[in-house]
Amino acid sequence: MAEITWVTYLIVCPLIFLGGFVDSIAGGGGLITLPAYYIAGLPPSLAGGTNKLSAVLGTAVATGKYAQRGLVDWKQGLASLLGSLPGAMLGAWLLTVLPELPVRIGVLLALPLVAGVVLRNKGLST
């Protein structure tokens, strides 16, 4: 892992803050934070895990707020949870067994494509 210097902090911390801010408003902050973790020199498995932890915690807080207001469709939410857990576990496992360089390149090539799809399909979340 690369040595983390104060310059790394000056670059990465604002990107992580921006990613969290974007995630809290519209989602998709991982498109900013994941490359920031790579800039910091984290291996893909640690970057992916750190990115996913912040997403899970943010989603848990948002779900709690929606649940307090009675806005959660629990049947649909639980079905989504049951579908997402195996996929998340498989993805996490793959990041630990695949070679680091191809994963980094693949993720960095995929991020602009995903960002383009997200920006073009504003009705995707409805």
Backbone as ProteinMPNN parsed JSONL, in Angstrom:
{"seq_chain_A": "MAEITWVTYLIVCPLIFLGGFVDSIAGGGGLITLPAYYIAGLPPSLAGGTNKLSAVLGTAVATGKYAQRGLVDWKQGLASLLGSLPGAMLGAWLLTVLPELPVRIGVLLALPLVAGVVLRNKGLST", "coords_chain_A": {"N_chain_A": [[0.847, -1.172, 0.0], [0.465, 2.264, -0.721], [2.3, 4.984, 0.737], [0.65, 7.157, 2.918], [0.398, 10.535, 2.72], [0.355, 14.009, 3.826], [-0.438, 15.445, 1.63], [-1.904, 13.58, 0.215], [-4.082, 13.34, 1.948], [-5.112, 15.957, 1.637], [-6.057, 15.836, -0.948], [-7.752, 13.572, -1.032], [-9.599, 13.681, 1.173], [-11.432, 15.945, 0.707], [-12.689, 14.88, -1.585], [-13.932, 12.587, -0.569], [-15.691, 13.773, 1.222], [-17.26, 15.245, -0.603], [-18.333, 13.108, -2.088], [-19.893, 11.846, -0.097], [-21.694, 13.907, 0.397], [-22.981, 14.17, -2.105], [-24.095, 11.619, -2.213], [-25.923, 11.797, -0.098], [-27.811, 13.531, -1.088], [-28.631, 12.761, -3.716], [-27.723, 10.215, -4.265], [-25.257, 7.933, -5.605], [-22.745, 8.719, -4.823], [-20.598, 7.034, -4.571], [-19.393, 6.968, -7.01], [-17.631, 8.989, -6.864], [-16.21, 8.597, -4.463], [-14.984, 6.029, -4.601], [-12.879, 6.154, -6.639], [-11.37, 8.02, -5.205], [-10.489, 6.586, -2.976], [-8.828, 4.82, -4.315], [-6.906, 6.625, -5.223], [-5.757, 7.202, -2.789], [-4.327, 4.933, -2.454], [-5.393, 2.562, -1.532], [-5.974, -0.95, -1.631], [-8.103, -2.708, -4.007], [-9.987, -4.401, -2.65], [-10.126, -3.357, -0.028], [-10.77, -0.698, -0.605], [-13.261, -1.05, -1.873], [-14.71, -2.233, 0.228], [-14.626, -0.208, 2.195], [-15.949, 1.818, 0.847], [-18.45, 0.583, 0.5], [-19.238, 0.249, 3.166], [-19.682, 2.908, 4.043], [-21.801, 3.517, 2.341], [-23.753, 1.673, 3.168], [-24.189, 2.484, 5.823], [-25.155, 5.096, 5.419], [-27.477, 4.513, 3.961], [-28.858, 3.054, 5.874], [-29.424, 5.006, 7.811], [-31.041, 6.728, 6.294], [-33.14, 4.95, 5.693], [-34.152, 4.505, 8.245], [-35.142, 7.075, 8.83], [-37.131, 7.333, 6.832], [-38.737, 5.185, 7.615], [-39.667, 6.039, 10.117], [-41.461, 7.932, 9.29], [-43.336, 6.392, 8.116], [-43.033, 5.604, 5.472], [-41.988, 3.363, 4.262], [-42.084, 0.554, 2.252], [-42.256, -2.392, 3.439], [-42.391, -5.045, 2.535], [-41.422, -4.979, -0.111], [-38.95, -3.842, 0.447], [-37.684, -5.791, 2.069], [-37.555, -7.899, 0.244], [-35.79, -6.776, -1.606], [-33.531, -6.561, 0.008], [-32.964, -9.257, 0.521], [-32.227, -10.032, -2.035], [-30.028, -8.416, -2.541], [-28.03, -9.017, -0.669], [-26.692, -11.599, -1.275], [-25.467, -10.824, -3.703], [-23.806, -8.703, -2.893], [-22.096, -10.06, -1.172], [-20.861, -11.848, -2.969], [-19.585, -10.023, -4.681], [-17.793, -8.792, -2.874], [-16.2, -10.983, -2.176], [-15.091, -11.596, -4.698], [-13.448, -9.359, -5.075], [-11.397, -9.958, -3.363], [-10.122, -12.139, -4.449], [-9.51, -11.731, -7.138], [-6.935, -10.449, -9.348], [-5.23, -7.428, -8.432], [-4.53, -5.198, -10.205], [-6.046, -5.53, -12.728], [-8.613, -5.278, -11.633], [-8.629, -2.65, -10.592], [-8.28, -1.192, -13.006], [-10.542, -2.037, -14.446], [-12.646, -1.097, -12.796], [-12.142, 1.677, -12.83], [-12.509, 2.194, -15.545], [-15.169, 1.491, -15.835], [-16.567, 3.287, -14.205], [-16.994, 5.928, -15.451], [-18.8, 5.144, -17.44], [-20.956, 4.132, -15.96], [-21.614, 6.464, -14.572], [-22.478, 8.037, -16.712], [-24.787, 6.626, -17.52], [-26.348, 6.892, -15.201], [-26.671, 9.689, -15.091], [-28.03, 10.213, -17.479], [-30.412, 8.75, -17.298], [-32.613, 9.821, -15.54], [-35.051, 9.011, -14.571], [-34.59, 6.52, -13.606], [-34.52, 5.898, -10.899], [-37.127, 6.004, -10.058]], "CA_chain_A": [[0.0, 0.0, 0.0], [1.231, 3.494, -0.817], [2.378, 5.773, 1.964], [-0.33, 8.241, 2.923], [1.023, 11.788, 3.136], [-0.615, 15.093, 4.034], [-0.958, 15.814, 0.307], [-2.96, 12.602, -0.065], [-5.252, 13.772, 2.725], [-5.663, 17.174, 1.033], [-6.754, 15.454, -2.178], [-8.761, 12.535, -0.814], [-10.659, 14.062, 2.122], [-12.523, 16.691, 0.06], [-13.422, 13.997, -2.488], [-14.788, 11.74, 0.255], [-16.766, 14.653, 1.699], [-18.126, 15.512, -1.752], [-19.052, 11.869, -2.374], [-20.92, 11.69, 0.932], [-22.701, 14.951, 0.17], [-23.747, 13.764, -3.291], [-24.869, 10.436, -1.82], [-27.031, 12.19, 0.773], [-28.813, 14.279, -1.85], [-29.171, 12.084, -4.898], [-27.138, 8.896, -4.47], [-24.186, 7.891, -6.597], [-21.495, 9.266, -4.293], [-19.527, 6.061, -4.768], [-18.693, 7.312, -8.254], [-16.575, 9.936, -6.477], [-15.383, 8.096, -3.37], [-14.18, 4.861, -4.963], [-11.581, 6.597, -7.187], [-10.595, 8.706, -4.161], [-9.804, 5.542, -2.212], [-7.734, 4.332, -5.16], [-5.862, 7.66, -5.179], [-5.084, 7.057, -1.496], [-3.486, 3.748, -2.511], [-6.029, 1.385, -0.955], [-6.217, -2.043, -2.57], [-9.515, -2.751, -4.385], [-10.863, -5.019, -1.647], [-10.295, -2.415, 1.074], [-11.501, 0.458, -1.146], [-14.65, -1.465, -2.058], [-15.319, -2.431, 1.539], [-14.793, 1.1, 2.832], [-17.0, 2.489, 0.084], [-19.721, -0.081, 0.79], [-19.603, 0.53, 4.559], [-20.293, 4.239, 4.117], [-23.096, 3.455, 1.651], [-24.695, 0.933, 4.02], [-24.542, 3.328, 6.964], [-26.013, 6.17, 4.923], [-28.772, 3.929, 3.611], [-29.53, 2.68, 7.123], [-29.959, 6.235, 8.404], [-32.157, 7.174, 5.451], [-34.236, 4.005, 5.883], [-34.726, 4.811, 9.56], [-35.944, 8.313, 8.71], [-38.33, 7.002, 6.054], [-39.58, 4.285, 8.42], [-40.327, 6.873, 11.13], [-42.558, 8.651, 8.627], [-44.253, 5.407, 7.554], [-42.881, 5.634, 4.021], [-41.249, 2.19, 3.814], [-42.82, -0.642, 1.834], [-41.404, -3.411, 4.044], [-42.364, -6.256, 1.712], [-40.496, -4.716, -1.217], [-37.631, -3.609, 1.02], [-37.081, -7.061, 2.482], [-37.225, -8.647, -0.972], [-34.568, -6.159, -2.135], [-32.444, -6.93, 0.905], [-32.626, -10.669, 0.281], [-31.554, -10.124, -3.321], [-28.766, -7.689, -2.573], [-27.002, -9.619, 0.19], [-25.801, -12.531, -1.987], [-24.672, -10.088, -4.685], [-22.766, -7.963, -2.179], [-21.112, -11.032, -0.687], [-20.104, -12.335, -4.118], [-18.708, -8.934, -5.106], [-16.716, -8.643, -1.893], [-15.308, -12.134, -2.318], [-14.344, -11.456, -5.95], [-12.396, -8.354, -4.895], [-10.28, -10.532, -2.612], [-9.451, -13.214, -5.193], [-9.055, -11.27, -8.459], [-5.706, -9.629, -9.31], [-5.503, -6.03, -8.113], [-4.433, -4.267, -11.329], [-7.22, -5.583, -13.609], [-9.795, -4.765, -10.918], [-8.513, -1.18, -10.596], [-8.519, -0.704, -14.362], [-11.942, -2.291, -14.772], [-13.504, -0.169, -12.049], [-11.935, 3.049, -13.319], [-13.118, 2.292, -16.873], [-16.62, 1.352, -15.704], [-17.174, 4.413, -13.498], [-17.581, 6.938, -16.35], [-19.962, 4.562, -18.113], [-22.048, 4.114, -14.98], [-22.003, 7.859, -14.339], [-23.262, 8.462, -17.877], [-26.111, 5.994, -17.446], [-27.08, 7.507, -14.096], [-27.03, 11.064, -15.434], [-28.99, 10.236, -18.593], [-31.663, 8.109, -16.924], [-33.06, 10.405, -14.27], [-36.224, 8.263, -14.121], [-34.16, 5.191, -13.196], [-34.778, 5.653, -9.481], [-38.555, 6.059, -9.743]], "C_chain_A": [[0.891, 1.233, 0.0], [1.243, 4.223, 0.521], [1.402, 6.942, 1.863], [0.328, 9.478, 3.518], [-0.057, 12.844, 3.354], [-1.2, 15.559, 2.702], [-2.084, 14.855, -0.1], [-4.228, 12.981, 0.682], [-5.917, 14.995, 2.104], [-6.44, 16.885, -0.248], [-7.96, 14.57, -1.868], [-9.905, 13.002, 0.083], [-11.755, 14.921, 1.495], [-13.345, 15.824, -0.906], [-14.374, 13.087, -1.718], [-15.957, 12.558, 0.787], [-17.763, 14.917, 0.575], [-18.953, 14.274, -2.107], [-20.164, 11.621, -1.374], [-22.045, 12.686, 0.756], [-23.597, 14.588, -1.011], [-24.637, 12.572, -2.954], [-26.081, 10.824, -0.98], [-28.134, 12.901, 0.013], [-29.453, 13.41, -2.926], [-28.686, 10.649, -5.063], [-26.042, 8.969, -5.518], [-22.872, 8.456, -6.117], [-20.317, 8.326, -4.439], [-18.761, 6.291, -6.059], [-17.562, 8.295, -7.994], [-15.639, 9.293, -5.454], [-14.501, 6.915, -3.758], [-12.864, 5.261, -5.638], [-10.726, 7.322, -6.146], [-9.846, 7.694, -3.303], [-8.649, 4.948, -3.006], [-6.578, 5.332, -5.173], [-5.062, 7.54, -3.89], [-4.21, 5.809, -1.451], [-4.101, 2.515, -1.883], [-6.169, 0.297, -2.008], [-7.72, -2.141, -2.862], [-10.43, -3.361, -3.325], [-11.123, -4.071, -0.487], [-11.064, -1.175, 0.611], [-12.978, 0.122, -1.318], [-15.374, -1.64, -0.746], [-15.577, -1.124, 2.255], [-15.92, 1.867, 2.162], [-18.371, 1.904, 0.426], [-20.172, 0.187, 2.218], [-20.271, 1.896, 4.675], [-21.656, 4.25, 3.428], [-24.144, 2.752, 2.512], [-25.133, 1.799, 5.196], [-25.455, 4.481, 6.541], [-27.401, 5.678, 4.579], [-29.55, 3.545, 4.864], [-30.147, 3.905, 7.797], [-31.164, 6.723, 7.607], [-33.367, 6.257, 5.621], [-34.929, 4.249, 7.218], [-35.616, 6.046, 9.522], [-37.233, 8.05, 7.934], [-39.282, 6.128, 6.863], [-40.324, 5.062, 9.497], [-41.534, 7.601, 10.551], [-43.568, 7.698, 7.99], [-44.183, 5.301, 6.044], [-42.159, 4.411, 3.465], [-42.232, 1.074, 3.459], [-41.963, -1.83, 2.269], [-41.314, -4.669, 3.208], [-41.354, -6.098, 0.566], [-39.074, -4.513, -0.685], [-36.933, -4.888, 1.437], [-36.717, -7.932, 1.282], [-35.941, -8.092, -1.599], [-33.356, -6.546, -1.304], [-31.996, -8.369, 0.647], [-31.923, -10.868, -1.059], [-30.18, -9.481, -3.322], [-27.668, -8.334, -1.732], [-26.114, -10.634, -0.534], [-24.923, -11.821, -3.025], [-23.538, -9.315, -4.037], [-21.677, -8.909, -1.676], [-20.245, -11.567, -1.826], [-19.125, -11.27, -4.6], [-17.533, -8.737, -4.169], [-15.708, -9.787, -2.011], [-14.457, -12.0, -3.584], [-13.212, -10.445, -5.82], [-11.199, -8.901, -4.125], [-9.511, -11.583, -3.403], [-8.948, -12.777, -6.569], [-7.785, -10.453, -8.319], [-6.039, -8.141, -9.198], [-5.52, -5.108, -9.339], [-5.631, -4.344, -12.281], [-8.498, -5.06, -12.937], [-9.767, -3.24, -10.927], [-8.86, -0.611, -11.971], [-9.981, -0.883, -14.741], [-12.887, -1.329, -14.076], [-13.362, 1.245, -12.596], [-12.486, 3.248, -14.736], [-14.646, 2.252, -16.784], [-17.271, 2.586, -15.078], [-17.729, 5.498, -14.427], [-18.819, 6.417, -17.088], [-21.18, 4.546, -17.187], [-22.535, 5.528, -14.71], [-22.856, 8.376, -15.499], [-24.662, 7.891, -17.864], [-26.958, 6.652, -16.365], [-27.53, 8.913, -14.469], [-28.073, 11.146, -16.548], [-30.363, 9.709, -18.212], [-32.153, 8.607, -15.582], [-34.273, 9.663, -13.721], [-35.875, 6.876, -13.633], [-34.538, 4.889, -11.757], [-36.262, 5.677, -9.134], [-39.257, 4.801, -10.105]], "O_chain_A": [[1.943, 1.249, 0.64], [0.32, 4.095, 1.326], [1.342, 7.627, 0.842], [0.759, 9.473, 4.67], [-1.236, 12.601, 3.099], [-2.34, 16.019, 2.656], [-3.085, 15.269, -0.684], [-5.322, 12.947, 0.117], [-7.145, 15.07, 2.045], [-7.374, 17.61, -0.589], [-9.055, 14.796, -2.382], [-11.068, 12.741, -0.223], [-12.93, 14.647, 1.734], [-14.555, 16.011, -1.031], [-15.495, 12.842, -2.162], [-17.093, 12.082, 0.799], [-18.973, 14.821, 0.78], [-20.144, 14.386, -2.395], [-21.265, 11.226, -1.758], [-23.215, 12.352, 0.944], [-24.821, 14.686, -0.926], [-25.797, 12.523, -3.362], [-27.153, 10.24, -1.135], [-29.289, 12.872, 0.438], [-30.678, 13.339, -3.029], [-29.194, 9.932, -5.925], [-25.922, 9.964, -6.232], [-21.961, 8.656, -6.921], [-19.165, 8.762, -4.432], [-17.615, 5.862, -6.192], [-16.643, 8.421, -8.803], [-14.42, 9.425, -5.559], [-13.37, 6.817, -3.282], [-11.813, 4.753, -5.246], [-9.498, 7.252, -6.195], [-8.692, 7.923, -2.942], [-7.609, 4.612, -2.439], [-5.411, 4.94, -5.138], [-3.848, 7.744, -3.881], [-3.431, 5.637, -0.513], [-3.411, 1.51, -1.709], [-6.454, 0.597, -3.168], [-8.53, -1.701, -2.046], [-11.544, -2.876, -3.127], [-12.255, -3.994, -0.007], [-11.908, -0.657, 1.341], [-13.845, 0.914, -0.953], [-16.53, -1.239, -0.615], [-16.634, -0.945, 2.86], [-16.745, 2.49, 2.831], [-19.336, 2.644, 0.618], [-21.368, 0.339, 2.464], [-21.306, 2.03, 5.328], [-22.571, 4.931, 3.89], [-25.293, 3.19, 2.576], [-26.318, 1.843, 5.528], [-26.419, 4.798, 7.236], [-28.392, 6.346, 4.872], [-30.771, 3.695, 4.907], [-31.27, 3.84, 8.298], [-32.189, 7.088, 8.183], [-34.5, 6.736, 5.685], [-36.156, 4.204, 7.303], [-36.7, 6.064, 10.104], [-38.305, 8.498, 8.339], [-40.498, 6.311, 6.803], [-41.491, 4.778, 9.766], [-42.513, 7.852, 11.254], [-44.547, 8.142, 7.389], [-45.17, 4.945, 5.402], [-41.755, 4.421, 2.302], [-43.092, 0.703, 4.258], [-41.047, -2.231, 1.551], [-40.261, -5.306, 3.171], [-40.538, -6.985, 0.319], [-38.108, -4.962, -1.302], [-35.738, -5.06, 1.195], [-35.697, -8.622, 1.296], [-35.101, -8.859, -2.07], [-32.285, -6.826, -1.843], [-30.802, -8.656, 0.566], [-31.109, -11.78, -1.199], [-29.272, -9.939, -4.017], [-26.489, -8.205, -2.06], [-24.891, -10.548, -0.425], [-23.76, -12.184, -3.201], [-22.429, -9.273, -4.57], [-20.488, -8.598, -1.745], [-19.034, -11.721, -1.668], [-17.97, -11.575, -4.895], [-16.404, -8.538, -4.616], [-14.499, -9.564, -1.951], [-13.253, -12.256, -3.557], [-12.136, -10.642, -6.385], [-10.099, -8.358, -4.229], [-8.368, -11.89, -3.068], [-8.038, -13.404, -7.11], [-7.569, -9.824, -7.283], [-7.004, -7.661, -9.792], [-6.447, -4.313, -9.487], [-6.19, -3.3, -12.618], [-9.356, -4.471, -13.595], [-10.775, -2.606, -11.236], [-9.638, 0.336, -12.082], [-10.593, 0.029, -15.298], [-13.818, -0.807, -14.689], [-14.361, 1.934, -12.802], [-12.887, 4.357, -15.089], [-15.334, 2.904, -17.569], [-18.419, 2.896, -15.394], [-18.852, 5.954, -14.207], [-19.767, 7.165, -17.329], [-22.287, 4.904, -17.589], [-23.74, 5.764, -14.628], [-23.846, 9.074, -15.281], [-25.625, 8.597, -18.164], [-28.137, 6.936, -16.576], [-28.669, 9.287, -14.186], [-28.907, 12.052, -16.553], [-31.373, 10.169, -18.744], [-32.107, 7.876, -14.592], [-34.502, 9.684, -12.512], [-36.772, 6.112, -13.275], [-34.846, 3.744, -11.427], [-36.615, 5.388, -7.991], [-40.466, 4.688, -9.903]]}, "name": "protein", "num_of_chains": 1, "seq": "MAEITWVTYLIVCPLIFLGGFVDSIAGGGGLITLPAYYIAGLPPSLAGGTNKLSAVLGTAVATGKYAQRGLVDWKQGLASLLGSLPGAMLGAWLLTVLPELPVRIGVLLALPLVAGVVLRNKGLST"}
